[in-house]
Tab-separated table of C-alpha atoms in Angstrom:
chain	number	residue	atom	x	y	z
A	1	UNK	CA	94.086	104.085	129.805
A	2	UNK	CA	90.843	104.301	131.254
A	3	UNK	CA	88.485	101.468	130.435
A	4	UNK	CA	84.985	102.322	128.575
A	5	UNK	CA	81.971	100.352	128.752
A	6	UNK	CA	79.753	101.542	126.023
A	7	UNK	CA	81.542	102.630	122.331
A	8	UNK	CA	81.674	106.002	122.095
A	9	UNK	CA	81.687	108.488	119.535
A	10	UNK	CA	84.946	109.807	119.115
A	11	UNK	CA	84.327	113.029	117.080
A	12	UNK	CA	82.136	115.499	118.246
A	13	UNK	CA	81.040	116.724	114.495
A	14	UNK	CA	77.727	115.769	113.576
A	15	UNK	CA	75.422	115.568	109.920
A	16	UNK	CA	73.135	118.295	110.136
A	17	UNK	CA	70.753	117.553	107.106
A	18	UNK	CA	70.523	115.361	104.171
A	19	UNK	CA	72.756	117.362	101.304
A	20	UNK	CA	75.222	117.624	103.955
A	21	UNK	CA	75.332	113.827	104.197
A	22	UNK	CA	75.516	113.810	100.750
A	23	UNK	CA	79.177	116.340	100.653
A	24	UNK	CA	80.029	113.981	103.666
A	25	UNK	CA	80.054	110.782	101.617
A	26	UNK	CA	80.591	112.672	98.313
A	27	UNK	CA	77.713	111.379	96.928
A	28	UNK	CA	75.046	113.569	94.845
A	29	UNK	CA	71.643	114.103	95.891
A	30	UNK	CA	70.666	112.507	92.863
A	31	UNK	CA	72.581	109.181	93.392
A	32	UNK	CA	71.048	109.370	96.591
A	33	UNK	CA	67.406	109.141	95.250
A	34	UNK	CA	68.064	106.401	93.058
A	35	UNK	CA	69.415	104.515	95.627
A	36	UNK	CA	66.477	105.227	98.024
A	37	UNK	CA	64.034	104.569	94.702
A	38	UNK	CA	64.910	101.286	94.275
A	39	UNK	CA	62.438	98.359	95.463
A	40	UNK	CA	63.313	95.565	97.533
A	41	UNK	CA	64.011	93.125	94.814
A	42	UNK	CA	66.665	95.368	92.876
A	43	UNK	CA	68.427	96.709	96.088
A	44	UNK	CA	69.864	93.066	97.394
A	45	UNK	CA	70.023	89.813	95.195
A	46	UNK	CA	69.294	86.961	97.867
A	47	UNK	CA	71.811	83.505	97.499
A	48	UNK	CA	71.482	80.422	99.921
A	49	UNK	CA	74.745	79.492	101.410
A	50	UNK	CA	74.999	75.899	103.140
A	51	UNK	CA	75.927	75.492	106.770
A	52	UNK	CA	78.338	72.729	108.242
A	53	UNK	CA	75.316	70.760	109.622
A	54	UNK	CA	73.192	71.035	105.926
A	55	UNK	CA	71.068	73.860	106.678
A	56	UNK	CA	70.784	76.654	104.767
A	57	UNK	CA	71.489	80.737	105.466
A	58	UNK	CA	71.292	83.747	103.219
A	59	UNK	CA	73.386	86.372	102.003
A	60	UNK	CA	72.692	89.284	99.835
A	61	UNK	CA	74.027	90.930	97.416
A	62	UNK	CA	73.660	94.430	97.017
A	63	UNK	CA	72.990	96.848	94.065
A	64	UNK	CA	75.697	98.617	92.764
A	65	UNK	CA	74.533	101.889	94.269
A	66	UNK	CA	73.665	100.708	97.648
A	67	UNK	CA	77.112	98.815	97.942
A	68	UNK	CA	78.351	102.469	96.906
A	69	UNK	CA	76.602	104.149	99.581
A	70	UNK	CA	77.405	101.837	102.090
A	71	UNK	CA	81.097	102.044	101.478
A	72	UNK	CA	81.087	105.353	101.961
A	73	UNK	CA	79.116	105.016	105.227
A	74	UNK	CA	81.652	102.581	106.216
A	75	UNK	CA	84.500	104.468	105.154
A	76	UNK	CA	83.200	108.252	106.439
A	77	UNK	CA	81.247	107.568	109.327
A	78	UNK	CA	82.297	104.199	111.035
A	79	UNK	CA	85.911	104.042	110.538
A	80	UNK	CA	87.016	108.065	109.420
A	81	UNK	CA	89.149	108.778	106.525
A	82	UNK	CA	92.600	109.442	109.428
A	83	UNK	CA	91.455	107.059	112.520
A	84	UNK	CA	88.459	105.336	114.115
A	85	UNK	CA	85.723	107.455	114.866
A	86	UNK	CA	84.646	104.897	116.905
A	87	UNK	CA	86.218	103.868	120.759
A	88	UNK	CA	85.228	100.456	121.130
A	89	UNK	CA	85.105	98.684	124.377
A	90	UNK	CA	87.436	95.390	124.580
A	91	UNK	CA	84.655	93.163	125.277
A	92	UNK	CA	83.496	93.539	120.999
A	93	UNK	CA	85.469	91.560	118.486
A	94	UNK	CA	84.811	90.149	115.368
A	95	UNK	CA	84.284	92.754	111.811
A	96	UNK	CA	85.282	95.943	113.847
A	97	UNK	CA	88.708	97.209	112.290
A	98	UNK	CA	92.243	96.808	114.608
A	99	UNK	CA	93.282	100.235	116.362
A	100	UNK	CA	96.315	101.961	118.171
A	101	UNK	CA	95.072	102.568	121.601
A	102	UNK	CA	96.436	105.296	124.190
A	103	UNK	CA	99.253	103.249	124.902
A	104	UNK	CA	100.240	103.192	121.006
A	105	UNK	CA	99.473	98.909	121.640
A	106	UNK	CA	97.655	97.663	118.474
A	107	UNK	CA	94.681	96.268	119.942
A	108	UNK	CA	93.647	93.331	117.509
A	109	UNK	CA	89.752	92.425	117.358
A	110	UNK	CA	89.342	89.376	115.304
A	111	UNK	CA	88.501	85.380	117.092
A	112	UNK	CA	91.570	84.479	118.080
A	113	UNK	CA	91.928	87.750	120.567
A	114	UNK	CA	88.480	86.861	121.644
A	115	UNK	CA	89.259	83.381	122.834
A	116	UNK	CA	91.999	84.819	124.423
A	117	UNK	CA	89.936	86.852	126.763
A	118	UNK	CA	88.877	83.629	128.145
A	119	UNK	CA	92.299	81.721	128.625
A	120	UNK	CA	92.611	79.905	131.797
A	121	UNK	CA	88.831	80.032	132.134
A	122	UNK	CA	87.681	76.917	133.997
A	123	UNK	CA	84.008	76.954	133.119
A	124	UNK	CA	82.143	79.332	130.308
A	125	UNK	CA	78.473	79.846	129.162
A	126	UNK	CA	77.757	80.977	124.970
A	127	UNK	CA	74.839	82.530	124.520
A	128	UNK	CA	73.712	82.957	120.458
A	129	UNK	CA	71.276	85.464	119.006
A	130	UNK	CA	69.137	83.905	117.024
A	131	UNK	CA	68.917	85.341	113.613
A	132	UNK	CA	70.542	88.062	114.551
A	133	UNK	CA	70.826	90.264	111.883
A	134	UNK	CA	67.384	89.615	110.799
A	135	UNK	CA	66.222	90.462	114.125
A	136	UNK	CA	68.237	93.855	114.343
A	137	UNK	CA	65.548	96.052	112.788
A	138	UNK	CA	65.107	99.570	111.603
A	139	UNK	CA	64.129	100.640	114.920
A	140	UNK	CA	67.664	100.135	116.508
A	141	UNK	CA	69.780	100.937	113.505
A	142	UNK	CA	67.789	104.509	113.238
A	143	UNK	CA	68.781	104.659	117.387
A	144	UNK	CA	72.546	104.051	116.483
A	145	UNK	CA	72.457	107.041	113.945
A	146	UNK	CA	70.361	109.110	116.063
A	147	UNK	CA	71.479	108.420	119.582
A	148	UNK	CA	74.682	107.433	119.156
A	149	UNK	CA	75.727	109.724	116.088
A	150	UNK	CA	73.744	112.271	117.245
A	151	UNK	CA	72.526	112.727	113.760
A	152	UNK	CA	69.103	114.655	113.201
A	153	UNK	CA	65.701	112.543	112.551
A	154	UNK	CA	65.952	112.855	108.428
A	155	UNK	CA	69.654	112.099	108.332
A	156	UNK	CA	69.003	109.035	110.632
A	157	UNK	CA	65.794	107.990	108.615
A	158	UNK	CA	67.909	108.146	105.148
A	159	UNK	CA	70.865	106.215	106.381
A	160	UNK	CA	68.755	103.533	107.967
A	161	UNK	CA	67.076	103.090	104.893
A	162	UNK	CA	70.357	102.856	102.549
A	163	UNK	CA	71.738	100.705	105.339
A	164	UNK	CA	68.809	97.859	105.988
A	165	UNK	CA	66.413	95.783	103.898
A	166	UNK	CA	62.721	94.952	104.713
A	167	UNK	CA	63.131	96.632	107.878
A	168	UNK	CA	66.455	94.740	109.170
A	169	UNK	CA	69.972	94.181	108.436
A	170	UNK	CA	71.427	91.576	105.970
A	171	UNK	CA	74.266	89.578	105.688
A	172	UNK	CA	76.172	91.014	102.804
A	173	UNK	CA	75.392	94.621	103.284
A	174	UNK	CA	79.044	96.100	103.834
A	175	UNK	CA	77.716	98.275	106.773
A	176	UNK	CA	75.869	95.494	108.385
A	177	UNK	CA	78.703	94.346	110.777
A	178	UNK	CA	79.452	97.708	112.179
A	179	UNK	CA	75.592	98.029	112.997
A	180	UNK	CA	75.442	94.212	114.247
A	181	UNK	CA	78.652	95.765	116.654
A	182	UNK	CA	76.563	98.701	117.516
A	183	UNK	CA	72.665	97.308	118.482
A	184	UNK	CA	73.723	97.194	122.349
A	185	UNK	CA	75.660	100.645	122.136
A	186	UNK	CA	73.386	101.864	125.065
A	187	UNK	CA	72.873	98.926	127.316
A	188	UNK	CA	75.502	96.180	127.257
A	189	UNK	CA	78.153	97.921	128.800
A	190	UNK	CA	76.474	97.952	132.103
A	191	UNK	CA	75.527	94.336	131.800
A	192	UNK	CA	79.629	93.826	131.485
A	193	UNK	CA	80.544	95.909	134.283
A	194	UNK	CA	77.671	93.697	136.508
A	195	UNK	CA	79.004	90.392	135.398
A	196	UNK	CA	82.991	91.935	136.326
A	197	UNK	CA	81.965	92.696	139.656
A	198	UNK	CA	80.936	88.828	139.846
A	199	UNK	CA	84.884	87.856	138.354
A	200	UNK	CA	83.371	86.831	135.181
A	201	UNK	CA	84.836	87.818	131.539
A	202	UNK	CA	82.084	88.959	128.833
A	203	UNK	CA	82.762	89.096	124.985
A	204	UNK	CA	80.644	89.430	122.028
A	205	UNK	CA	81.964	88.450	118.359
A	206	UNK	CA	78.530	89.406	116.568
A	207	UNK	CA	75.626	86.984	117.342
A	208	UNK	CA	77.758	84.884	119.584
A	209	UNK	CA	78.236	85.623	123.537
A	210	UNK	CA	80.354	84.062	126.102
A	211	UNK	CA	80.868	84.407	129.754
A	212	UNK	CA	83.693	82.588	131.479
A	213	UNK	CA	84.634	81.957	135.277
A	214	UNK	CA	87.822	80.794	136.766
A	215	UNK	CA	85.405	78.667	138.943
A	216	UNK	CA	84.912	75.376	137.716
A	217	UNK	CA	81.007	74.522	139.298
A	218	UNK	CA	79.967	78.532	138.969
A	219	UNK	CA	76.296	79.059	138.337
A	220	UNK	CA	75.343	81.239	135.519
A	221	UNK	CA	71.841	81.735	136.392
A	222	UNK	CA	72.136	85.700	136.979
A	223	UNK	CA	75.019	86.118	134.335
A	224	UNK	CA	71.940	84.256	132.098
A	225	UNK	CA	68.918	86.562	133.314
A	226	UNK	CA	70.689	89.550	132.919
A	227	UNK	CA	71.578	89.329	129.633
A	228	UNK	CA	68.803	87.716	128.495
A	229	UNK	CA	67.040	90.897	129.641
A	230	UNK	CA	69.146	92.819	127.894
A	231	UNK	CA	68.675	91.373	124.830
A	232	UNK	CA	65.074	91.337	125.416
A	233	UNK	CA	64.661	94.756	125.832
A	234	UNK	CA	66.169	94.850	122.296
A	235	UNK	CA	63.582	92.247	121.128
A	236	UNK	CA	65.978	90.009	120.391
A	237	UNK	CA	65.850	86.042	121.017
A	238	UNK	CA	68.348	83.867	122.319
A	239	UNK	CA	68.934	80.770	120.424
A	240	UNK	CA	68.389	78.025	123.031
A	241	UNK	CA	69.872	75.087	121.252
A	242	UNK	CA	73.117	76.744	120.556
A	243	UNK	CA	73.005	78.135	124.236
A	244	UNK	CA	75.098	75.519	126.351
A	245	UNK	CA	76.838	75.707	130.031
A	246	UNK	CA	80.597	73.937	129.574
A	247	UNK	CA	82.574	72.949	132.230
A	248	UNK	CA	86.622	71.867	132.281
A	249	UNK	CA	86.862	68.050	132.266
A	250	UNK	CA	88.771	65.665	130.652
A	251	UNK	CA	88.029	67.555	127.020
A	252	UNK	CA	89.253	70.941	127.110
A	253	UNK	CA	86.835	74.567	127.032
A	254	UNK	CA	86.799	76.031	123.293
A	255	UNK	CA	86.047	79.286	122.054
A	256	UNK	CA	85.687	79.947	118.604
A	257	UNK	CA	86.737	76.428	117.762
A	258	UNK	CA	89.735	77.603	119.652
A	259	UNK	CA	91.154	75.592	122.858
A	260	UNK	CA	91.331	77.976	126.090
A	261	UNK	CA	92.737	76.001	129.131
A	262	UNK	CA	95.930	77.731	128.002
A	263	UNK	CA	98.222	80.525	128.525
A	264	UNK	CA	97.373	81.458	124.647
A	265	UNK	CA	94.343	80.372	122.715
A	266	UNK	CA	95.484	77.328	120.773
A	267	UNK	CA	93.559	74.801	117.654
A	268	UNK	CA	92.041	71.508	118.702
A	269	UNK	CA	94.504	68.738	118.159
A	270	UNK	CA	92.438	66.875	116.079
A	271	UNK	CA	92.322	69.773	113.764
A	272	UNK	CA	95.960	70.190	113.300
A	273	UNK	CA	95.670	67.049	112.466
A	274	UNK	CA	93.333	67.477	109.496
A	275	UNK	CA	95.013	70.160	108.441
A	276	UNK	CA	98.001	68.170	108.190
A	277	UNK	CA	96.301	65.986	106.164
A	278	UNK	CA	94.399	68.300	103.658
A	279	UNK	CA	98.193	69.345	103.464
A	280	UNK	CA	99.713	66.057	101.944
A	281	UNK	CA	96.297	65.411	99.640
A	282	UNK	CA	97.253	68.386	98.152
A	283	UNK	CA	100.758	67.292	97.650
A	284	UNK	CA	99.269	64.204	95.914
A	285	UNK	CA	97.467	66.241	93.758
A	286	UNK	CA	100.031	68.261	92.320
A	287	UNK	CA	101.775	65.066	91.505
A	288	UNK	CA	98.921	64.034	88.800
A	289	UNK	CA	100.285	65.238	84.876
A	290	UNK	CA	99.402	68.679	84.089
A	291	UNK	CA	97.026	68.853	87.779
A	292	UNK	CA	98.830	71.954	88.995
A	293	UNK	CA	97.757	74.062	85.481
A	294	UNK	CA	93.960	73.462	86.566
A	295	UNK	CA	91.133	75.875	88.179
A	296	UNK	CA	90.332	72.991	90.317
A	297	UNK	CA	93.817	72.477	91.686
A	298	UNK	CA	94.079	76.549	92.483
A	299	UNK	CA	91.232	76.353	94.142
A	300	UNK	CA	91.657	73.445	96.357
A	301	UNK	CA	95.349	74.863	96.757
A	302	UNK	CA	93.906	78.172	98.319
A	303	UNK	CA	91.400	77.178	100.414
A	304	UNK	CA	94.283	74.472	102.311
A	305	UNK	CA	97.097	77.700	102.421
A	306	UNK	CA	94.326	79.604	104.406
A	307	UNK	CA	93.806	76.150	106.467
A	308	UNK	CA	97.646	76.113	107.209
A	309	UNK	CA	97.629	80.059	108.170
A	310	UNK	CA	95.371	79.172	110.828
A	311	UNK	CA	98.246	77.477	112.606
A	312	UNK	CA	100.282	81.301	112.356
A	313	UNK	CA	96.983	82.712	113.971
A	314	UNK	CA	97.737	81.061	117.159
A	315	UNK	CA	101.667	80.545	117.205
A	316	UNK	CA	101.815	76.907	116.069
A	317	UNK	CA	104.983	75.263	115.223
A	318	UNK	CA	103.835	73.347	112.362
A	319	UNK	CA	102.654	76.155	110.367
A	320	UNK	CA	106.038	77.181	108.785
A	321	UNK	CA	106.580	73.642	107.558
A	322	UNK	CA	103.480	72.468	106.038
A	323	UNK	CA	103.293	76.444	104.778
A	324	UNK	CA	107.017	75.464	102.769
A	325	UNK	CA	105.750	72.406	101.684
A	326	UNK	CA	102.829	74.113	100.060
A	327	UNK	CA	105.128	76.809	98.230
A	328	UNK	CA	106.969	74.034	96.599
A	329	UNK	CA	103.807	72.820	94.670
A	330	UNK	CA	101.882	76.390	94.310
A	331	UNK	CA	99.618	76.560	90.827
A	332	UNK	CA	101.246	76.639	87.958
A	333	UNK	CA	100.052	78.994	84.751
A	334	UNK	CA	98.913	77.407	81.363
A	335	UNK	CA	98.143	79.211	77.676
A	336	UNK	CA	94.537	79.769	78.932
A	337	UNK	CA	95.758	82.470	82.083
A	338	UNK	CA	97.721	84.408	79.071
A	339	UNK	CA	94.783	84.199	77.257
A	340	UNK	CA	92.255	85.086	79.973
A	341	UNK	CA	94.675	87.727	81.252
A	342	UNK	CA	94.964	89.590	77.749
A	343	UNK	CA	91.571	89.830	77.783
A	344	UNK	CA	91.208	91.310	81.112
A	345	UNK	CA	94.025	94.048	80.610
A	346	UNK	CA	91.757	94.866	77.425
A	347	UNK	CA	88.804	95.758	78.800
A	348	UNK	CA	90.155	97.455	81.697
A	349	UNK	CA	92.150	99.574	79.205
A	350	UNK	CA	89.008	100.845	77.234
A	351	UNK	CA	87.126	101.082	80.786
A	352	UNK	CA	90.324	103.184	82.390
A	353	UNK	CA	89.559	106.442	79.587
A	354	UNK	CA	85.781	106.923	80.998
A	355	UNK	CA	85.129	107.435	84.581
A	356	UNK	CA	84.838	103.912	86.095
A	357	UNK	CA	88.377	103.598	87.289
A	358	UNK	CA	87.314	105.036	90.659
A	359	UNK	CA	84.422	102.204	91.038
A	360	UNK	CA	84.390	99.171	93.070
A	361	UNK	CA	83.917	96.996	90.044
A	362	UNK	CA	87.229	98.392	88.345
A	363	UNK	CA	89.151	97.762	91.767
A	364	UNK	CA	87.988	94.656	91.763
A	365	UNK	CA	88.638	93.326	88.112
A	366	UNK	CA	92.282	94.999	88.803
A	367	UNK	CA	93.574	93.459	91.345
A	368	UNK	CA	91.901	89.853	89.960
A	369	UNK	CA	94.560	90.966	86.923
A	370	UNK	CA	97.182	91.613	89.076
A	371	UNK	CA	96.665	87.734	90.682
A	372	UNK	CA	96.371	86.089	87.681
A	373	UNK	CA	99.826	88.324	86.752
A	374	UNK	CA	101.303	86.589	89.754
A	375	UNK	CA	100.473	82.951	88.580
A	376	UNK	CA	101.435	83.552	85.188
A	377	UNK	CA	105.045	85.122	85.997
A	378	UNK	CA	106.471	81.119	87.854
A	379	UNK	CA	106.332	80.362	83.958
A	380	UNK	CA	105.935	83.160	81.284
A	381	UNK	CA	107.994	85.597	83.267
A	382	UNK	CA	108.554	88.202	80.035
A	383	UNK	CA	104.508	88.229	79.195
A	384	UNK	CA	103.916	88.394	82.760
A	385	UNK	CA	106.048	91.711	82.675
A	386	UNK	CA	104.390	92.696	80.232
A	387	UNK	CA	101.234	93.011	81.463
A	388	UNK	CA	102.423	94.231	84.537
A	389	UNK	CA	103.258	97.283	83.116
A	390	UNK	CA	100.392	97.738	81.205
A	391	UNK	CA	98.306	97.917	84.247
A	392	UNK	CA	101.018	100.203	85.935
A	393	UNK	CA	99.495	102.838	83.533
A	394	UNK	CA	95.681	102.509	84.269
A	395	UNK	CA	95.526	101.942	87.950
A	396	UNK	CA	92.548	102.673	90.019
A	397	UNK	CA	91.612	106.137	91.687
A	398	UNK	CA	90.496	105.432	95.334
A	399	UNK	CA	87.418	106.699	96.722
């Protein structure tokens, strides 16, 4: 398979003008200019989310039309209704979808395949963006869809609008991670084939980048300057506090929290360790009368089952055992689920006769049925069967 440097395009069709972007993403013209008539504050609602150290970053949550139009975008033009219409390069990870390469090899792109790249590294530099998706502006998301889609000026000028906010990208817009992928489309490839030529290893998982060496005292002044350039030229900053040179010592190198002095990317002991012990707090929760019926127990019971699949991530022995300890304490229903889930089946029965059952909202409230179905079924198994069929008959159409 020969490598590739830059994504490419893998489709040579094109969008020649605006009502054809329109058939593209079946979409009218009219739902179009709503979207693009909307002001600032009514296309994305704006929530703080806190940060491990206490500080604060923002999401944003878009307006039902621009979360439709993005979808589409996302769905049409990034990823293609039969295949990727995008070749990545292996050097990108992190919200770009898994593909079957040449080879028919499933090439996975999420953090633990990153970290991988880097296995057996003895020293590493990480290099983060700062701000980065506020400081990937119009300018370079109108390049991607003219330069890289080879779409005309108007087409580019209308998806870059439906696609950014106040002239940059957001976290929370559904096509913002493909275009966060996609700034350095033109330029970063050469900066990787540079740094290969000096035996280093170059990966970018959005915002974060990191450039390893099987050398343990290897200067990364040039793999620095270059990129820095690079990123420059894109007028975008490097975050110098989270930029940091690591070398192999008596701690081990970690990539995405993940350790790399390995054959295979594995956790941090310390941790397994906690998630050992989020493990057996649950355990002691479930033990306290009537606990397991609670919203608070589901929720503190989900969030330590996707602690405990971390451990299947990398191949860790523990994670079938605490994983069968947690199944023998899962949530249990009470009256309130059959009464909550009556009341969703309702209203998605009067909503399936009109022409909402091919929205994202109607998707959304069904399958948050069908999981509340599953709860209720380890104790009302004849109402959860029920209701199960009920919702057989008014499933959603897919866009």
């Amino acid at each position: 398979m020969t490598k590739i440097y830059n994504p490419e395009k893998l489709s040579s069709e094109s969008i020649s003008s605006v009502k054809n972007l329109c058939n593209a993403l079946d979409l009218s013209v009219l739902e179009l200019q709503e979207a693009l008539a909307l002001t600032p504050p009514q296309r994305y609602v704006r929530k703080p989310v806190e940060k491990n150290d206490g500080s604060f970053r923002y999401v944003y949550k878009p307006h039902f039309l621009i979360r439709r139009f993005q979808r589409r975008i996302n769905k049409r033009i990034f990823k293609g209704d039969f295949g990727s219409l995008i070749g990545w390069p292996d050097y990108l990870f992190g919200s770009i979808p898994n593909f079957i390469n040449d080879d028919g090899e499933v090439v996975v792109k999420d953090y633990v395949h990153c970290a991988g790249r880097h296995c057996g590294a003895k020293s590493l530099i990480k290099i983060d963006i700062q701000n980065f998706f506020d400081n990937v502006h119009s300018e370079i998301v109108k390049d991607i869809f003219g330069q890289f889609f080879h779409f005309p000026d108007d087409v580019s000028v209308v998806l870059t609008d439906l696609c950014t906010h106040e002239g940059h990208l957001v976290q929370g817009g559904l096509s913002s991670s493909y275009l966060a992928s996609l700034a350095l489309f033109d330029v970063e490839g050469e900066v990787v084939r540079r740094l290969e030529q000096k035996g280093l290893t170059y990966t970018r998982m959005v915002d974060d980048i990191t450039v390893s060496s099987k050398v343990h005292n290897y200067s990364y002044d040039f793999a620095y300057k270059i990129i820095e350039d690079m990123l420059l030229g894109k007028n975008l900053p490097i975050n110098l506090n989270k930029t940091t040179v690591q070398r192999m010592s008596s701690s081990s190198l970690e990539v995405h929290g993940l350790r790399i002095t390995f054959d295979q990317p594995r956790l941090p002991a310390k941790e397994v360790g906690r998630i050992r012990a989020a493990v057996k707090r649950v355990e002691l929760l479930a033990q306290e009368p009537n606990y397991r019926t609670s919203h608070a127990y589901r929720k503190d019971y989900n969030r330590c089952m996707g602690r405990a699949n971390k451990l299947l991530r990398v191949k860790h022995p523990q994670h079938e055992k605490l994983v069968i300890r947690l199944l023998r304490i899962r949530p249990l229903p009470s009256r309130k689920d059959l009464e909550r889930a009556e009341v969703m089946i309702s209203r998605l029965e009067k909503d399936s006769v009109t022409n909402k059952r091919s929205t994202y909202w109607y998707w959304k409230r069904f399958y948050r049925a069908q999981e509340r179905i599953n709860i209720i079924k380890r104790t009302f198994y004849h109402q959860a069967k029920d209701f199960r069929e009920r919702l057989r008959d008014i499933r959603p159409f897919y866009e």
